[in-house]
mmCIF file of N, CA, C and O in Angstrom:
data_model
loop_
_atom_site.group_PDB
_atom_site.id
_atom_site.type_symbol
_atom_site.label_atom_id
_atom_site.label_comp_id
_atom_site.label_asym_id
_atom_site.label_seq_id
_atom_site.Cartn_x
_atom_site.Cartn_y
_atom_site.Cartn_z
ATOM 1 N N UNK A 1 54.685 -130.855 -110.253
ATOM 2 C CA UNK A 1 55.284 -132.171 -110.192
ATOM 3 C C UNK A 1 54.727 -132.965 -109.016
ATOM 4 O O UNK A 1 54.408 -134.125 -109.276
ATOM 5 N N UNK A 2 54.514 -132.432 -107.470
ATOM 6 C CA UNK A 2 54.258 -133.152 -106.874
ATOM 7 C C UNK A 2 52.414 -133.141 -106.643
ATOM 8 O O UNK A 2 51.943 -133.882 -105.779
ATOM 9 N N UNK A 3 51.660 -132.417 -107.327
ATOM 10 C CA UNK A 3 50.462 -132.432 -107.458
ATOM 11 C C UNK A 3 50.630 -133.988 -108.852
ATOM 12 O O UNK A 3 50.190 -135.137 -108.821
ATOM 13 N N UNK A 4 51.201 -133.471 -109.568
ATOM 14 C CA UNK A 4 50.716 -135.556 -110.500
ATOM 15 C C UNK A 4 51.049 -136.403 -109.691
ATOM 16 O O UNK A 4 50.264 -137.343 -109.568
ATOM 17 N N UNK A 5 52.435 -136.412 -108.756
ATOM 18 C CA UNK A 5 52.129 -137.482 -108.245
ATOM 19 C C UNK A 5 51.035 -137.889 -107.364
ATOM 20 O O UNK A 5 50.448 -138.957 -107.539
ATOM 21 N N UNK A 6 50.717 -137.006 -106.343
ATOM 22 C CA UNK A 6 49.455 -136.798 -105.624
ATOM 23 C C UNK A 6 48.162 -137.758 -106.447
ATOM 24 O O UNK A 6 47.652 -138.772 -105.972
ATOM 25 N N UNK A 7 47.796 -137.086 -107.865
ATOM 26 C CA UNK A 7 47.072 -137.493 -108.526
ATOM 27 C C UNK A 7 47.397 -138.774 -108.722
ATOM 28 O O UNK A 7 46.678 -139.515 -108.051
ATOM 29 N N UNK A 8 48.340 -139.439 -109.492
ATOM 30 C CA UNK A 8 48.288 -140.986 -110.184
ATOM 31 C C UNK A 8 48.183 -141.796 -108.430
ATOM 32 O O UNK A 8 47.304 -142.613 -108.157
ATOM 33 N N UNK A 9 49.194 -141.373 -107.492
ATOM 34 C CA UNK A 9 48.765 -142.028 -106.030
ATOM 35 C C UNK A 9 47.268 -142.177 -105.448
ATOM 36 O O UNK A 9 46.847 -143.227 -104.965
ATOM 37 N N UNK A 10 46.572 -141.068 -105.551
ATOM 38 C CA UNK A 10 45.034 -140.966 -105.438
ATOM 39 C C UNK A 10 44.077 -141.930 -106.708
ATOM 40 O O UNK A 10 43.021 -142.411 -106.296
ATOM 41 N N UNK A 11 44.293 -142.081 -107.566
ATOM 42 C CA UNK A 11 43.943 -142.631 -108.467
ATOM 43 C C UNK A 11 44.453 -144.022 -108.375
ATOM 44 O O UNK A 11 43.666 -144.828 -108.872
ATOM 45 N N UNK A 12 45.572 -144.562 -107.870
ATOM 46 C CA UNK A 12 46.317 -145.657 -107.672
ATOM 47 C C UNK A 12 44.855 -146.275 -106.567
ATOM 48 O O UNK A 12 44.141 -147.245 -106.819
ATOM 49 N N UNK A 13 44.767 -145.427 -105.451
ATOM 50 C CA UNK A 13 43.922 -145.678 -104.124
ATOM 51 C C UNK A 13 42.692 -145.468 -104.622
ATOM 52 O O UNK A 13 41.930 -145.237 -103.683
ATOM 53 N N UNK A 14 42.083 -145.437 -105.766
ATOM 54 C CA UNK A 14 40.788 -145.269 -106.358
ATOM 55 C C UNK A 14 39.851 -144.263 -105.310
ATOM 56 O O UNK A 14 38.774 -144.623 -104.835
ATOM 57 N N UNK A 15 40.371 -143.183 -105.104
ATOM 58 C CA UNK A 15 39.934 -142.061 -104.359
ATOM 59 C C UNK A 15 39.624 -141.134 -105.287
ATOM 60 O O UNK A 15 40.452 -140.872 -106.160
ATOM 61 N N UNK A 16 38.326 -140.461 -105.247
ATOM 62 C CA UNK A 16 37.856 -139.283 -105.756
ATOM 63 C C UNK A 16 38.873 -137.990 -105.210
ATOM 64 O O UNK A 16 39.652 -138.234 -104.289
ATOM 65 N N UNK A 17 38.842 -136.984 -105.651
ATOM 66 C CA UNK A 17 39.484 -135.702 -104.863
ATOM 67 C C UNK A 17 38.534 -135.458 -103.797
ATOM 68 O O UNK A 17 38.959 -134.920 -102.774
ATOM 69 N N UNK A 18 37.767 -135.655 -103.851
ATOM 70 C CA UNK A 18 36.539 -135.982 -102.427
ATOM 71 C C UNK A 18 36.684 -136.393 -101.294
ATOM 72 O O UNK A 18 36.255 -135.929 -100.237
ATOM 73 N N UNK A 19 37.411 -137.442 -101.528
ATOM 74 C CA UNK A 19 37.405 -138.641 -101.174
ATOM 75 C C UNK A 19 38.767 -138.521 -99.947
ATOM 76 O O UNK A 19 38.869 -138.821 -98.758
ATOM 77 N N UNK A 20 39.482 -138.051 -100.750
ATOM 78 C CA UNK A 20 40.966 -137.699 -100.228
ATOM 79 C C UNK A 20 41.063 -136.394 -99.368
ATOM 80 O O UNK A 20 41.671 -136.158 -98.324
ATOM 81 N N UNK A 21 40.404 -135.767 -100.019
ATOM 82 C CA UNK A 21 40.471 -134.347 -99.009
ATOM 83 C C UNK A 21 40.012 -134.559 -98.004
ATOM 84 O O UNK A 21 40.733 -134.370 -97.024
ATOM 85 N N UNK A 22 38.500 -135.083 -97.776
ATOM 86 C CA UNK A 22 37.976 -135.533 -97.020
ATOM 87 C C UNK A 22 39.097 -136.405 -96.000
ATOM 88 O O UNK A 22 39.339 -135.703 -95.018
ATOM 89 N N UNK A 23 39.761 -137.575 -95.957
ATOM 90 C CA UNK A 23 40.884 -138.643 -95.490
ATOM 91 C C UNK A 23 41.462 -137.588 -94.761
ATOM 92 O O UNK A 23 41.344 -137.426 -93.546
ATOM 93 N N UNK A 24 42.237 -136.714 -95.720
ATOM 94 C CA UNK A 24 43.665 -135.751 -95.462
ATOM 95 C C UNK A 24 43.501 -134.717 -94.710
ATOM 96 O O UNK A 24 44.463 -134.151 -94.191
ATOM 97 N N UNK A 25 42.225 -134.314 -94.541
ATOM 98 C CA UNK A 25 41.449 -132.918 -94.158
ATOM 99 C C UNK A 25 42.051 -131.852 -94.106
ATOM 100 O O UNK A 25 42.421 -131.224 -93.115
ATOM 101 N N UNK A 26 42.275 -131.387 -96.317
ATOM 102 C CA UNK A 26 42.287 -130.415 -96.148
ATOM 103 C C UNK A 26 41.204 -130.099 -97.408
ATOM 104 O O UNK A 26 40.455 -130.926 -97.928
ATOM 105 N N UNK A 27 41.307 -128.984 -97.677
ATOM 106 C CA UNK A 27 40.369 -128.560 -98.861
ATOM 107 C C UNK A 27 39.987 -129.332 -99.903
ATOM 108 O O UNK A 27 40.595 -130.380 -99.684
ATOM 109 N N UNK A 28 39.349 -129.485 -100.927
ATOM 110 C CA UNK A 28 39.041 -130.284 -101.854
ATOM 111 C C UNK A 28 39.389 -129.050 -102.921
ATOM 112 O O UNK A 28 39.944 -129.428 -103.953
ATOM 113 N N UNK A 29 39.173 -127.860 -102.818
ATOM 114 C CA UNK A 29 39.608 -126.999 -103.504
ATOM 115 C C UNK A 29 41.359 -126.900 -103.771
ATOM 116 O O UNK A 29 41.823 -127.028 -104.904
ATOM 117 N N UNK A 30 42.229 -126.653 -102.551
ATOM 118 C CA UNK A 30 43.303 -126.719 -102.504
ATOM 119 C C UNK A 30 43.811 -128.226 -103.116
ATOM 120 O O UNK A 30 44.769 -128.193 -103.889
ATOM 121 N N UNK A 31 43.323 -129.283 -102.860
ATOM 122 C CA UNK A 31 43.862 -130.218 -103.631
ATOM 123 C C UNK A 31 43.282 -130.054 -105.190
ATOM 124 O O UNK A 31 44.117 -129.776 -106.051
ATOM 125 N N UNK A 32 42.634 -130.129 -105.375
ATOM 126 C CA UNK A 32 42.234 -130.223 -106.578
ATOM 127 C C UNK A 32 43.191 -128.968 -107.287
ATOM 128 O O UNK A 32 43.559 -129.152 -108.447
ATOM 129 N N UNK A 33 43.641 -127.530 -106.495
ATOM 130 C CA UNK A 33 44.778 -126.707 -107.289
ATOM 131 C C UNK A 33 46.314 -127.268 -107.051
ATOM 132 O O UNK A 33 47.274 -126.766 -107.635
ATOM 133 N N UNK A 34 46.421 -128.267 -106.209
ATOM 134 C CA UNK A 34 47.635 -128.483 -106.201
ATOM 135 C C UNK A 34 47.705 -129.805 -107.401
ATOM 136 O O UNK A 34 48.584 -129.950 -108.251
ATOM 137 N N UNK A 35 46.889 -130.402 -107.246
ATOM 138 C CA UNK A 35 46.961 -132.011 -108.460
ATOM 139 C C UNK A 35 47.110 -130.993 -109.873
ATOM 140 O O UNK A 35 47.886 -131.483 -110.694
ATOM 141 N N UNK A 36 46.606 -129.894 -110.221
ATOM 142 C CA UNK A 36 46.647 -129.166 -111.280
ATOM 143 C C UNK A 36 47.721 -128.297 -111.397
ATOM 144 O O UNK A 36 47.757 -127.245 -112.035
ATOM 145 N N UNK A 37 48.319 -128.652 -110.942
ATOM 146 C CA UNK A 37 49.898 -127.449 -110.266
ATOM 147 C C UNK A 37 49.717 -125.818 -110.311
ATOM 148 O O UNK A 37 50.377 -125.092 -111.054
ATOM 149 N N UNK A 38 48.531 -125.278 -109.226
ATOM 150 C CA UNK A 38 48.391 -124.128 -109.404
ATOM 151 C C UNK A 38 48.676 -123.524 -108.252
ATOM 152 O O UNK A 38 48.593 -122.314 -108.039
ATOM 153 N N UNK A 39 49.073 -124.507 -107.365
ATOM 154 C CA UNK A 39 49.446 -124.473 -105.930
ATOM 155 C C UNK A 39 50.713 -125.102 -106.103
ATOM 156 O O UNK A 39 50.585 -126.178 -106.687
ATOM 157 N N UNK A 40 51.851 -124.831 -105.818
ATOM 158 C CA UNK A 40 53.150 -126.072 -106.101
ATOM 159 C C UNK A 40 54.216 -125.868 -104.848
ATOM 160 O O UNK A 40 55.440 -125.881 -104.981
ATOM 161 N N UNK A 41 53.353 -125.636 -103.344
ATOM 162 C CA UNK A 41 54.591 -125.205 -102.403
ATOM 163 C C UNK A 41 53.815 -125.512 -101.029
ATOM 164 O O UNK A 41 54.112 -125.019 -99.941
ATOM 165 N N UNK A 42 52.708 -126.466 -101.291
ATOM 166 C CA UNK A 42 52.353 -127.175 -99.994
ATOM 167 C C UNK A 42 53.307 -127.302 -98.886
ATOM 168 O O UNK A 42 54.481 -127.655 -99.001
ATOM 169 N N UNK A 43 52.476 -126.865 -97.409
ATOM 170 C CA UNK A 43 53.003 -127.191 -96.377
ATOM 171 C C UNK A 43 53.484 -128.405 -96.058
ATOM 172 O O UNK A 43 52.859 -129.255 -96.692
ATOM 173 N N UNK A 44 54.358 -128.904 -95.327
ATOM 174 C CA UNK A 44 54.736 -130.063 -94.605
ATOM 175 C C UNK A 44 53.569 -130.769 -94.016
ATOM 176 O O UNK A 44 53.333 -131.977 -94.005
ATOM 177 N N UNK A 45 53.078 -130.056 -93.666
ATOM 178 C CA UNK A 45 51.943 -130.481 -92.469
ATOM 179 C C UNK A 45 50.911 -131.091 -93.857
ATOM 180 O O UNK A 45 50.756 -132.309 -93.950
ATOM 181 N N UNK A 46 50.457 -130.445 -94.561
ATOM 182 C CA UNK A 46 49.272 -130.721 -95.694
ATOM 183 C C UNK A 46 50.170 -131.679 -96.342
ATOM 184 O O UNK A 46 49.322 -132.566 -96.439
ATOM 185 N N UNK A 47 51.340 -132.264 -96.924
ATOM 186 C CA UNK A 47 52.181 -133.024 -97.715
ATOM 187 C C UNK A 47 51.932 -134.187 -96.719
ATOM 188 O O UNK A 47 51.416 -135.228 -97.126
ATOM 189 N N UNK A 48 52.315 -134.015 -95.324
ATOM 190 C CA UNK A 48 52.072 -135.094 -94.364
ATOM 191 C C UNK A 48 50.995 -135.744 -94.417
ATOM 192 O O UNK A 48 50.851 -136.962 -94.522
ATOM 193 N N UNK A 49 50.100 -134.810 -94.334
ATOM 194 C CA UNK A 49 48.577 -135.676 -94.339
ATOM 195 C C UNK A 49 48.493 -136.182 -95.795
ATOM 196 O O UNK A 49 48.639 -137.400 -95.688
ATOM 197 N N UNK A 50 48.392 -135.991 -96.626
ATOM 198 C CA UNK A 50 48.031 -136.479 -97.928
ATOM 199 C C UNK A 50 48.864 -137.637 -98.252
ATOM 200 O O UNK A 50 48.507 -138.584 -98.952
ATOM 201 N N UNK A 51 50.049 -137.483 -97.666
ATOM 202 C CA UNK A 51 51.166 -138.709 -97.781
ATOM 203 C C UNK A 51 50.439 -140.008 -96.851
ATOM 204 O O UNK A 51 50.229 -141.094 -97.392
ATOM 205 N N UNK A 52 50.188 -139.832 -95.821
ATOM 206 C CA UNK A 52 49.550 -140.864 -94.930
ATOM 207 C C UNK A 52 48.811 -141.292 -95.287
ATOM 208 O O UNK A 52 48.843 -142.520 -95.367
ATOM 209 N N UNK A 53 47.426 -140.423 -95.828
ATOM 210 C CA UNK A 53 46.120 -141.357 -96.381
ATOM 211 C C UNK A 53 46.613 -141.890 -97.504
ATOM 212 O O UNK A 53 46.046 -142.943 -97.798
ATOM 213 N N UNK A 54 47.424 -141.571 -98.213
ATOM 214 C CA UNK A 54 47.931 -142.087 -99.723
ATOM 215 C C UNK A 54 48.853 -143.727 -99.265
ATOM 216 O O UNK A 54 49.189 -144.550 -100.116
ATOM 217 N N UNK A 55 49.075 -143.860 -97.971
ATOM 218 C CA UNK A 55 50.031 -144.691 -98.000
ATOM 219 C C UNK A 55 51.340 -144.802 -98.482
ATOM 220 O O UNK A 55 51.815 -145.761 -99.091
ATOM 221 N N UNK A 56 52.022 -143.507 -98.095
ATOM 222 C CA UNK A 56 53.032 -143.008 -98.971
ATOM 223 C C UNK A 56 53.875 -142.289 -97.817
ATOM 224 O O UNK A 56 53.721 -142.660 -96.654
ATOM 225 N N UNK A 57 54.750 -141.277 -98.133
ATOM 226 C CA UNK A 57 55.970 -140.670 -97.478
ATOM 227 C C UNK A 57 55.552 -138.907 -97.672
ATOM 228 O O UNK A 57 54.600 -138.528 -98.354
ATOM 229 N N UNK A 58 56.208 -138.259 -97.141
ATOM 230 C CA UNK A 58 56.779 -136.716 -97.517
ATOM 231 C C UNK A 58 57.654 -137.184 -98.409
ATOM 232 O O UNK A 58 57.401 -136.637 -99.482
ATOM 233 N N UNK A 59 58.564 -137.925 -98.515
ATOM 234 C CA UNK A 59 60.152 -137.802 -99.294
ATOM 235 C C UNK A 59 59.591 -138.813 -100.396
ATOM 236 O O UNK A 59 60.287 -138.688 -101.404
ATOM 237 N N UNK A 60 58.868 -139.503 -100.527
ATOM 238 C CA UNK A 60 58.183 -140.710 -101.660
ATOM 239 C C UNK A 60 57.772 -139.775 -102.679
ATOM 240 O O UNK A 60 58.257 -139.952 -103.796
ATOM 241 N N UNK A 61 56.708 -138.498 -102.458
ATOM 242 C CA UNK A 61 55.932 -137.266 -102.547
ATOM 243 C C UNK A 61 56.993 -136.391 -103.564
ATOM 244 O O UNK A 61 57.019 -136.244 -104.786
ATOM 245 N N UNK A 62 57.805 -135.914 -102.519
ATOM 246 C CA UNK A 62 58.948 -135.140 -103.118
ATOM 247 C C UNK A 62 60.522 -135.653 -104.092
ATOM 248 O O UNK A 62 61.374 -134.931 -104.609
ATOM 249 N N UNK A 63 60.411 -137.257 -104.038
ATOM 250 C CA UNK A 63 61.660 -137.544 -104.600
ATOM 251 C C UNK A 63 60.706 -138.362 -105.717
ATOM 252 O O UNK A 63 60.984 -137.856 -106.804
ATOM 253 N N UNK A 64 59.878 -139.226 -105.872
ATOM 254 C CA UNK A 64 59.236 -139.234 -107.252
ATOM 255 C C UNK A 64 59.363 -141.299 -106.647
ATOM 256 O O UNK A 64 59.041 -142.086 -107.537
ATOM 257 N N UNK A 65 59.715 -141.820 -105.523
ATOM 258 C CA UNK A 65 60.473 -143.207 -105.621
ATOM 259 C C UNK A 65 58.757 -144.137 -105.476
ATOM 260 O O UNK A 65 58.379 -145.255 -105.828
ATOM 261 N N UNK A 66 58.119 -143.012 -104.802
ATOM 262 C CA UNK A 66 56.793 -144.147 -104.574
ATOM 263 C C UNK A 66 56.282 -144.307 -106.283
ATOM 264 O O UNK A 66 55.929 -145.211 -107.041
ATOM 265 N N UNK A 67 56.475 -142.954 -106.321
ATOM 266 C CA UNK A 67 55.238 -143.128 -107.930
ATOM 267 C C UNK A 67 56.193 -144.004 -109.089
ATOM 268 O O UNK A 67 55.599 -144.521 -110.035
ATOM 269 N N UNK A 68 57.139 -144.094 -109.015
ATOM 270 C CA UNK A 68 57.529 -145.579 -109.769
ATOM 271 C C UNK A 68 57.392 -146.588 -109.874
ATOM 272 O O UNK A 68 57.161 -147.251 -110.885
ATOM 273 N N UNK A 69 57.547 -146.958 -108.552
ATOM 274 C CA UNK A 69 57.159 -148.690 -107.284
ATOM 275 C C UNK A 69 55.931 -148.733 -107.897
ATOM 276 O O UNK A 69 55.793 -149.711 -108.633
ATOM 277 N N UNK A 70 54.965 -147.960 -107.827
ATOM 278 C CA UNK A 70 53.552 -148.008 -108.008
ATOM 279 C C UNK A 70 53.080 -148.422 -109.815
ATOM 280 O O UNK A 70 51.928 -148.719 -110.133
ATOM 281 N N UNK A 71 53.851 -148.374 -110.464
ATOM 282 C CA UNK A 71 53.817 -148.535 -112.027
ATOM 283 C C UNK A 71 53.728 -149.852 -111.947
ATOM 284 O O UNK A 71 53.232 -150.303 -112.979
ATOM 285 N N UNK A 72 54.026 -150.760 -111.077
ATOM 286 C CA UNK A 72 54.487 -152.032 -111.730
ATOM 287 C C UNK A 72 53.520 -152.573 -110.559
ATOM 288 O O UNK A 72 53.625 -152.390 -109.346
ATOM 289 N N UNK A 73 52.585 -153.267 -111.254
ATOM 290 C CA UNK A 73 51.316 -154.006 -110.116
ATOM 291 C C UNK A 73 51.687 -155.466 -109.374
ATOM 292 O O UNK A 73 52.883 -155.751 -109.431
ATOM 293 N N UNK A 74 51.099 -156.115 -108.909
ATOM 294 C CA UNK A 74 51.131 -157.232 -108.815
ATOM 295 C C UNK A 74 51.478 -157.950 -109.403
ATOM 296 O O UNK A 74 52.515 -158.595 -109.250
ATOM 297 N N UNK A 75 50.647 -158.037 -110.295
ATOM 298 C CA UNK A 75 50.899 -159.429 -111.427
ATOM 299 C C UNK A 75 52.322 -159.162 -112.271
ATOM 300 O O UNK A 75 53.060 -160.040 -112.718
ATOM 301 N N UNK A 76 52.539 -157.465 -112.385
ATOM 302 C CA UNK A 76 54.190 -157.848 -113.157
ATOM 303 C C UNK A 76 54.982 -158.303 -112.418
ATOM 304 O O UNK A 76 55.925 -158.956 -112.864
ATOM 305 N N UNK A 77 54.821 -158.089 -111.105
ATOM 306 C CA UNK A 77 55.960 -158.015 -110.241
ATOM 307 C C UNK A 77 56.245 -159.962 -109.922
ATOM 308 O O UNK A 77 57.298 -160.577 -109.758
ATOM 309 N N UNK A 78 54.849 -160.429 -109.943
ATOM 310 C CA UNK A 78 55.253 -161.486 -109.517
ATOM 311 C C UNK A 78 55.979 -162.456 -111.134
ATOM 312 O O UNK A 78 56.945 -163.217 -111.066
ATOM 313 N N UNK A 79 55.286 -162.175 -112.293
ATOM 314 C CA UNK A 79 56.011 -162.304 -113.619
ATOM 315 C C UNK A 79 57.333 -162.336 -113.125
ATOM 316 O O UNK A 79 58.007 -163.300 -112.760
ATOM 317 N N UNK A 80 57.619 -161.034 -113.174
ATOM 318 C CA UNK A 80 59.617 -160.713 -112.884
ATOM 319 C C UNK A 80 59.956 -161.661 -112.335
ATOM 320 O O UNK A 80 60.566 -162.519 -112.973
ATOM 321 N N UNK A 81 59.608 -161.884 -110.606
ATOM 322 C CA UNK A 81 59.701 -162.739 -109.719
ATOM 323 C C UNK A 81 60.438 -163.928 -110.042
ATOM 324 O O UNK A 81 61.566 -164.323 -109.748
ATOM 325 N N UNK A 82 59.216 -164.527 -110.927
ATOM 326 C CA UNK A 82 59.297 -165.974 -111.683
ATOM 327 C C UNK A 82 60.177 -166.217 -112.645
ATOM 328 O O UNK A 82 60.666 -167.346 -112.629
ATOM 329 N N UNK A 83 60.588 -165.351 -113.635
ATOM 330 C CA UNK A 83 61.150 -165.170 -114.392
ATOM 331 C C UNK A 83 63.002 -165.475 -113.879
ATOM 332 O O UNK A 83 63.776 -166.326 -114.317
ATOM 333 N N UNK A 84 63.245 -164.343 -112.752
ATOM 334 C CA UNK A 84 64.329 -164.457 -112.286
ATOM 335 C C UNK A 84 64.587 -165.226 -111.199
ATOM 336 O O UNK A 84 65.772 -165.347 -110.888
ATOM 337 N N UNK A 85 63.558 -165.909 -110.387
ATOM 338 C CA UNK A 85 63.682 -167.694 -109.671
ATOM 339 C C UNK A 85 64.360 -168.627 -110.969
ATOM 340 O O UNK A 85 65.270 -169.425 -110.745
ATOM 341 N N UNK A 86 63.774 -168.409 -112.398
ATOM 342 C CA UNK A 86 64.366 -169.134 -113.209
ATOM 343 C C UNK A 86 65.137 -169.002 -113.672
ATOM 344 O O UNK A 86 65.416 -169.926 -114.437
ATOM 345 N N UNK A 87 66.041 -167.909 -113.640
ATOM 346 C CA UNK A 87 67.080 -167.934 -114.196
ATOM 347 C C UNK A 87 67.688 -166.639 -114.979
ATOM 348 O O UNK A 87 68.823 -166.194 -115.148
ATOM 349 N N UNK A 88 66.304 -166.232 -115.395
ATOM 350 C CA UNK A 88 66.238 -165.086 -116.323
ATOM 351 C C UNK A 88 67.253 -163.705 -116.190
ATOM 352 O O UNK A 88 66.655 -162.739 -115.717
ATOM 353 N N UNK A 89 68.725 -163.455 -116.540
ATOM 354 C CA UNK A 89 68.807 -162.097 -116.315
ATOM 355 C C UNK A 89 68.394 -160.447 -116.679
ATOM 356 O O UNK A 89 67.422 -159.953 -117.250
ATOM 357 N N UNK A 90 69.274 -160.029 -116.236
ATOM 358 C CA UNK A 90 68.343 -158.657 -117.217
ATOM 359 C C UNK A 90 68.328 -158.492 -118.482
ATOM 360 O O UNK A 90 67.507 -158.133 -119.326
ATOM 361 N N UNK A 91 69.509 -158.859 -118.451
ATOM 362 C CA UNK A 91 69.991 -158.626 -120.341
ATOM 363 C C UNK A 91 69.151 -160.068 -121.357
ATOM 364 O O UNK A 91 68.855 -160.270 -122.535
ATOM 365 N N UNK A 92 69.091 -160.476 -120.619
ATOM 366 C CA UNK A 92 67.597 -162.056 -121.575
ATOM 367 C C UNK A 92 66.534 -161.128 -121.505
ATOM 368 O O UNK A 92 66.158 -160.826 -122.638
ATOM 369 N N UNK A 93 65.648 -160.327 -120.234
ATOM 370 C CA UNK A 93 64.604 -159.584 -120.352
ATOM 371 C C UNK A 93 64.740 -158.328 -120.825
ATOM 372 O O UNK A 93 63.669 -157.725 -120.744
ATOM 373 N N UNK A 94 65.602 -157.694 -121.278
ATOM 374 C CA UNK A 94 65.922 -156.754 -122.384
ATOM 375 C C UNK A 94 65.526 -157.545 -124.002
ATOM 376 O O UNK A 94 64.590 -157.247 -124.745
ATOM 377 N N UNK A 95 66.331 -158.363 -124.162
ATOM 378 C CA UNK A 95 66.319 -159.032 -125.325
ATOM 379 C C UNK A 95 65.325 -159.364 -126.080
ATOM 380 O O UNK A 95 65.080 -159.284 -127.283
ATOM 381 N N UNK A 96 64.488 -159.975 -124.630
ATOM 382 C CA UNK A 96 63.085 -160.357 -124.974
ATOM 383 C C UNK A 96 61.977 -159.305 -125.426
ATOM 384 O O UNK A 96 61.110 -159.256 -126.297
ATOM 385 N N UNK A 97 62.549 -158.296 -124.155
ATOM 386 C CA UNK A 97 61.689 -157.169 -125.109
ATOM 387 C C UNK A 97 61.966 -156.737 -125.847
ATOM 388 O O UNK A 97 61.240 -155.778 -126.108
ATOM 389 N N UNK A 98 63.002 -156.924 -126.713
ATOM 390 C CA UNK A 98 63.547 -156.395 -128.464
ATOM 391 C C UNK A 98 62.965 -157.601 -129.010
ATOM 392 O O UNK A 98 62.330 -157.301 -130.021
ATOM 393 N N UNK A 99 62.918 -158.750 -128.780
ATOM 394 C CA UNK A 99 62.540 -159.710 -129.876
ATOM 395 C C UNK A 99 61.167 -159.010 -129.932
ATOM 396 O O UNK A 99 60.845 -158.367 -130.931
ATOM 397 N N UNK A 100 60.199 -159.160 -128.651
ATOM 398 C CA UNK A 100 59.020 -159.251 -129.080
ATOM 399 C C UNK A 100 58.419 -157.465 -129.718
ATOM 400 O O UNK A 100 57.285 -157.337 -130.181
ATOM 401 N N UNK A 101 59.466 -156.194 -129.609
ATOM 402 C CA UNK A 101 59.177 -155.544 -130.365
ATOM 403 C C UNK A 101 59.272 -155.653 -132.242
ATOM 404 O O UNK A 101 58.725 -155.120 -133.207
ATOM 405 N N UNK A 102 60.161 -156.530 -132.017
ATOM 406 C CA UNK A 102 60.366 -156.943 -133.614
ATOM 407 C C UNK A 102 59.261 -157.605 -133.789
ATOM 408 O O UNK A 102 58.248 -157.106 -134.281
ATOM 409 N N UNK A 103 59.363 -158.758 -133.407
ATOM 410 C CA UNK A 103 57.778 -159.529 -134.004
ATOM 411 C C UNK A 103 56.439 -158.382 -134.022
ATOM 412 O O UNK A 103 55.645 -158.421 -134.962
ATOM 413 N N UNK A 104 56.335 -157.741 -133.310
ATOM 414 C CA UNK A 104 55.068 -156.509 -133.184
ATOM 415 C C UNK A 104 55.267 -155.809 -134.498
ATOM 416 O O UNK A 104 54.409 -155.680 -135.371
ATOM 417 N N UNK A 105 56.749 -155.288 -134.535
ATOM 418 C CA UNK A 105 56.902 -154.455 -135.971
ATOM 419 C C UNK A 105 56.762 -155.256 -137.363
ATOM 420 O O UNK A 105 56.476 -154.662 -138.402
ATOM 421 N N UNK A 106 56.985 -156.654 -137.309
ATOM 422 C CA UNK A 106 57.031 -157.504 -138.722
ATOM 423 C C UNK A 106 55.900 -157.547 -138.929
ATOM 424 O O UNK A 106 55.455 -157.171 -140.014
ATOM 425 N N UNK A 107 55.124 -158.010 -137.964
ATOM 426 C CA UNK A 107 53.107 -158.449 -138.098
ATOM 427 C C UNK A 107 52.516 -157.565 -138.378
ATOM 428 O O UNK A 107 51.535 -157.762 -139.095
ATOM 429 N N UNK A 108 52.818 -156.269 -137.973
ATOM 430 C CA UNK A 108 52.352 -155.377 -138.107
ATOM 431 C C UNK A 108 51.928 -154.821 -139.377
ATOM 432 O O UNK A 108 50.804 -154.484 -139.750
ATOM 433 N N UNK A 109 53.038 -154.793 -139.961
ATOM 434 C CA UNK A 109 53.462 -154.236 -141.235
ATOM 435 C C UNK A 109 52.504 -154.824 -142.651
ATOM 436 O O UNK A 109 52.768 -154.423 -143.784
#
């Protein structure tokens, strides 16, 4: 679990496993078994470093809160933004995304 996040965070930072080990200084081997979960009980100290070059936490790492934040880029975020400066609540942007799954499913068809 905390080797994917590792991964989509490294990949977020367009870092090779190279790239990162290198940053984090630890193995490129050991990361590359922990992103594959063959390692799943990293030190503090190695979680620390990999968290720092990642721009991230120990507890971001271990509770899952960075790799969520990280799903939603810029441009959605500022969408939302705009959306709810105007007015928009959640339950309209629910809605909206049922209308526009319907229209996807009618055209579709």
């Amino acid at each position: 679990m905390i080797g994917q996040k590792i991964k989509v965070l490294r990949q977020k930072k367009g870092y090779s496993i190279s790239q990162l080990a290198a940053k984090a200084r630890v193995s490129k081997s050991y990361l590359s078994n922990l992103e594959n979960n063959k390692k799943n009980n990293p030190s503090i100290i190695v979680l620390s470093r990999i968290a720092a070059t990642l721009g991230s936490t120990v507890d971001e790492l271990v509770a899952g809160e960075q790799l969520e934040k990280t799903m939603i880029d810029e441009e959605w975020m500022e969408l939302l933004e705009k959306g709810v400066s105007k007015g928009m609540s959640k339950k309209e942007f629910t809605e909206f995304q049922i209308y526009l799954q319907y229209r996807r499913d009618y055209y579709d068809e």
